[in-house]
Amino acid sequence: MKTSQILKERVGGLWEKYVKHEFVKQMKEGTLPQESFRYYLIQDSKYVEVMLRGLMRASSFAPSSQATQILSTILNTRDKGMEVHNYLLDKLGITHEEITNTGYNLANYAYTRHLYYYSTKGWKEFLSAWAPCMWGYYEVGKYVADSPNQLFSKWAEFYASDEYKRRVEAILGALDSYEFSEDLLIPFSASVRFEIMFWEYSLRREETPFYELI
């Protein structure tokens, strides 16, 4: 069995709690409050910025072929992702200044610190910490794609796309080049838990007291 499949199997029911969280179900049904979605998009924008910094840091440990493939895949599919992201920000009146001036909620603060920590440990460790986000969003995107709410279906459009699927395949392919070890389960499992927390905090629109990442 591939390493990624073992990791997913080992987290058990946590994976289903992540990809079928109440936040996700409400997006699919079209009943998620717009303010919760707006809150989520701001926090996600902040997360992605740190995640990309972590990727660049971790890629210094990577075999050049793997780093090149993953980075080129992301760059080659960046336009579609940015098009959807900017469309949603515009529709919800979210400015870059608002994103910058909004604090990190506790889940996002912890999750981004977790990712950046593993970006300093090694390539396979970072891949294990990063994979739940990228892989899970592909499943979530396909699940939410037929939402009756135009904003939610538009959001899911990119994550359910072939372009995004290529990103996931490149990341999982790199992760699967390493043999499974219990050490990889630790960052993978923690990231799944952080993803669940990310949905929960967005659903409740928790306070955002953390303004700086150190």
CSV table of C-alpha atoms in Angstrom, one decimal, residues 63-201:
chain,number,residue,atom,x,y,z
A,63,PRO,CA,15.3,16.1,-4.6
A,64,SER,CA,15.5,18.6,-7.4
A,65,SER,CA,13.1,16.6,-9.6
A,66,GLN,CA,10.4,16.5,-7.0
A,67,ALA,CA,10.7,20.1,-6.0
A,68,THR,CA,10.7,21.2,-9.7
A,69,GLN,CA,7.6,19.1,-10.5
A,70,ILE,CA,5.6,20.4,-7.6
A,71,LEU,CA,6.6,24.0,-8.0
A,72,SER,CA,6.0,24.0,-11.7
A,73,THR,CA,2.6,22.4,-11.3
A,74,ILE,CA,1.6,25.0,-8.8
A,75,LEU,CA,2.8,27.8,-11.1
A,76,ASN,CA,1.2,26.4,-14.2
A,77,THR,CA,-2.2,26.2,-12.5
A,78,ARG,CA,-1.9,29.4,-10.5
A,79,ASP,CA,-3.9,31.6,-12.8
A,80,LYS,CA,-7.1,29.6,-12.5
A,81,GLY,CA,-6.8,29.4,-8.7
A,82,MET,CA,-6.2,33.2,-8.4
A,83,GLU,CA,-9.0,33.9,-10.8
A,84,VAL,CA,-11.5,32.1,-8.6
A,85,HIS,CA,-10.0,33.5,-5.4
A,86,ASN,CA,-10.1,37.1,-6.6
A,87,TYR,CA,-13.6,36.7,-7.8
A,88,LEU,CA,-14.8,35.6,-4.4
A,89,LEU,CA,-12.9,38.4,-2.6
A,90,ASP,CA,-14.5,40.9,-4.9
A,91,LYS,CA,-18.0,39.5,-4.5
A,92,LEU,CA,-17.7,39.6,-0.7
A,93,GLY,CA,-15.9,43.0,-0.6
A,94,ILE,CA,-12.8,41.6,1.0
A,95,THR,CA,-9.7,43.8,0.4
A,96,HIS,CA,-6.1,42.9,0.8
A,97,GLU,CA,-5.8,45.5,3.5
A,98,GLU,CA,-8.6,43.8,5.4
A,99,ILE,CA,-6.8,40.4,5.1
A,100,THR,CA,-3.5,42.0,6.3
A,101,ASN,CA,-5.1,43.8,9.2
A,102,THR,CA,-7.2,40.8,10.4
A,103,GLY,CA,-5.5,38.6,13.0
A,104,TYR,CA,-4.9,34.9,12.9
A,105,ASN,CA,-7.4,32.9,14.8
A,106,LEU,CA,-5.9,30.4,17.2
A,107,ALA,CA,-6.5,27.4,14.9
A,108,ASN,CA,-4.8,29.2,12.0
A,109,TYR,CA,-2.0,30.5,14.1
A,110,ALA,CA,-1.2,26.9,15.4
A,111,TYR,CA,-1.7,25.3,12.0
A,112,THR,CA,0.7,27.7,10.2
A,113,ARG,CA,3.3,27.3,13.0
A,114,HIS,CA,3.0,23.6,12.6
A,115,LEU,CA,3.5,23.7,8.9
A,116,TYR,CA,6.4,26.0,9.1
A,117,TYR,CA,8.1,23.9,11.8
A,118,TYR,CA,8.0,20.9,9.6
A,119,SER,CA,9.3,22.9,6.7
A,120,THR,CA,12.5,23.2,8.7
A,121,LYS,CA,12.7,19.4,9.6
A,122,GLY,CA,12.9,17.9,6.1
A,123,TRP,CA,11.1,17.4,2.8
A,124,LYS,CA,9.2,14.2,3.5
A,125,GLU,CA,8.2,15.6,6.9
A,126,PHE,CA,6.8,18.7,5.3
A,127,LEU,CA,5.0,16.7,2.6
A,128,SER,CA,3.3,14.6,5.3
A,129,ALA,CA,2.2,17.8,7.1
A,130,TRP,CA,1.1,19.5,3.8
A,131,ALA,CA,-0.7,16.6,2.1
A,132,PRO,CA,-3.9,16.6,4.2
A,133,CYS,CA,-4.7,20.2,3.1
A,134,MET,CA,-4.1,19.7,-0.6
A,135,TRP,CA,-5.6,16.2,-0.8
A,136,GLY,CA,-8.6,16.9,1.4
A,137,TYR,CA,-9.5,20.0,-0.5
A,138,TYR,CA,-9.8,18.0,-3.7
A,139,GLU,CA,-12.3,15.7,-2.1
A,140,VAL,CA,-14.1,18.6,-0.5
A,141,GLY,CA,-14.2,20.4,-3.9
A,142,LYS,CA,-15.8,17.5,-5.6
A,143,TYR,CA,-18.4,17.2,-2.8
A,144,VAL,CA,-19.3,20.9,-2.8
A,145,ALA,CA,-19.2,21.5,-6.6
A,146,ASP,CA,-23.0,21.1,-7.1
A,147,SER,CA,-23.9,23.5,-4.3
A,148,PRO,CA,-27.0,25.6,-5.1
A,149,ASN,CA,-25.1,28.6,-3.7
A,150,GLN,CA,-23.1,30.3,-6.5
A,151,LEU,CA,-20.3,31.4,-4.2
A,152,PHE,CA,-19.8,28.0,-2.8
A,153,SER,CA,-19.9,26.2,-6.1
A,154,LYS,CA,-17.5,28.8,-7.6
A,155,TRP,CA,-15.1,28.2,-4.7
A,156,ALA,CA,-15.3,24.4,-5.2
A,157,GLU,CA,-14.8,24.8,-9.0
A,158,PHE,CA,-11.0,25.1,-8.7
A,159,TYR,CA,-10.5,22.4,-6.1
A,160,ALA,CA,-12.5,19.9,-8.1
A,161,SER,CA,-10.7,20.8,-11.3
A,162,ASP,CA,-8.2,18.8,-13.3
A,163,GLU,CA,-5.6,21.6,-12.7
A,164,TYR,CA,-5.9,21.2,-9.0
A,165,LYS,CA,-5.9,17.4,-9.3
A,166,ARG,CA,-2.5,17.6,-10.9
A,167,ARG,CA,-1.1,19.5,-7.9
A,168,VAL,CA,-2.4,16.8,-5.6
A,169,GLU,CA,-1.0,14.0,-7.7
A,170,ALA,CA,2.4,15.6,-7.7
A,171,ILE,CA,2.4,16.0,-3.9
A,172,LEU,CA,1.2,12.5,-3.2
A,173,GLY,CA,3.6,11.1,-5.8
A,174,ALA,CA,6.5,12.7,-3.9
A,175,LEU,CA,5.2,11.5,-0.6
A,176,ASP,CA,4.7,8.0,-1.9
A,177,SER,CA,8.4,7.9,-2.9
A,178,TYR,CA,9.2,7.5,0.8
A,179,GLU,CA,8.4,4.4,2.8
A,180,PHE,CA,5.8,4.8,5.5
A,181,SER,CA,7.1,5.4,9.0
A,182,GLU,CA,5.4,6.3,12.3
A,183,ASP,CA,7.3,9.6,12.2
A,184,LEU,CA,5.3,10.6,9.2
A,185,LEU,CA,2.0,9.9,10.9
A,186,ILE,CA,2.6,12.5,13.5
A,187,PRO,CA,2.6,15.6,11.2
A,188,PHE,CA,-0.1,14.1,8.9
A,189,SER,CA,-2.5,13.3,11.8
A,190,ALA,CA,-1.9,16.7,13.4
A,191,SER,CA,-2.7,18.5,10.1
A,192,VAL,CA,-6.0,16.6,9.7
A,193,ARG,CA,-6.9,17.8,13.2
A,194,PHE,CA,-5.9,21.3,12.4
A,195,GLU,CA,-8.1,21.2,9.2
A,196,ILE,CA,-11.1,20.2,11.4
A,197,MET,CA,-10.4,23.0,13.7
A,198,PHE,CA,-10.1,25.4,10.8
A,199,TRP,CA,-13.6,24.6,9.7
A,200,GLU,CA,-14.9,24.8,13.3
A,201,TYR,CA,-13.4,28.2,14.0
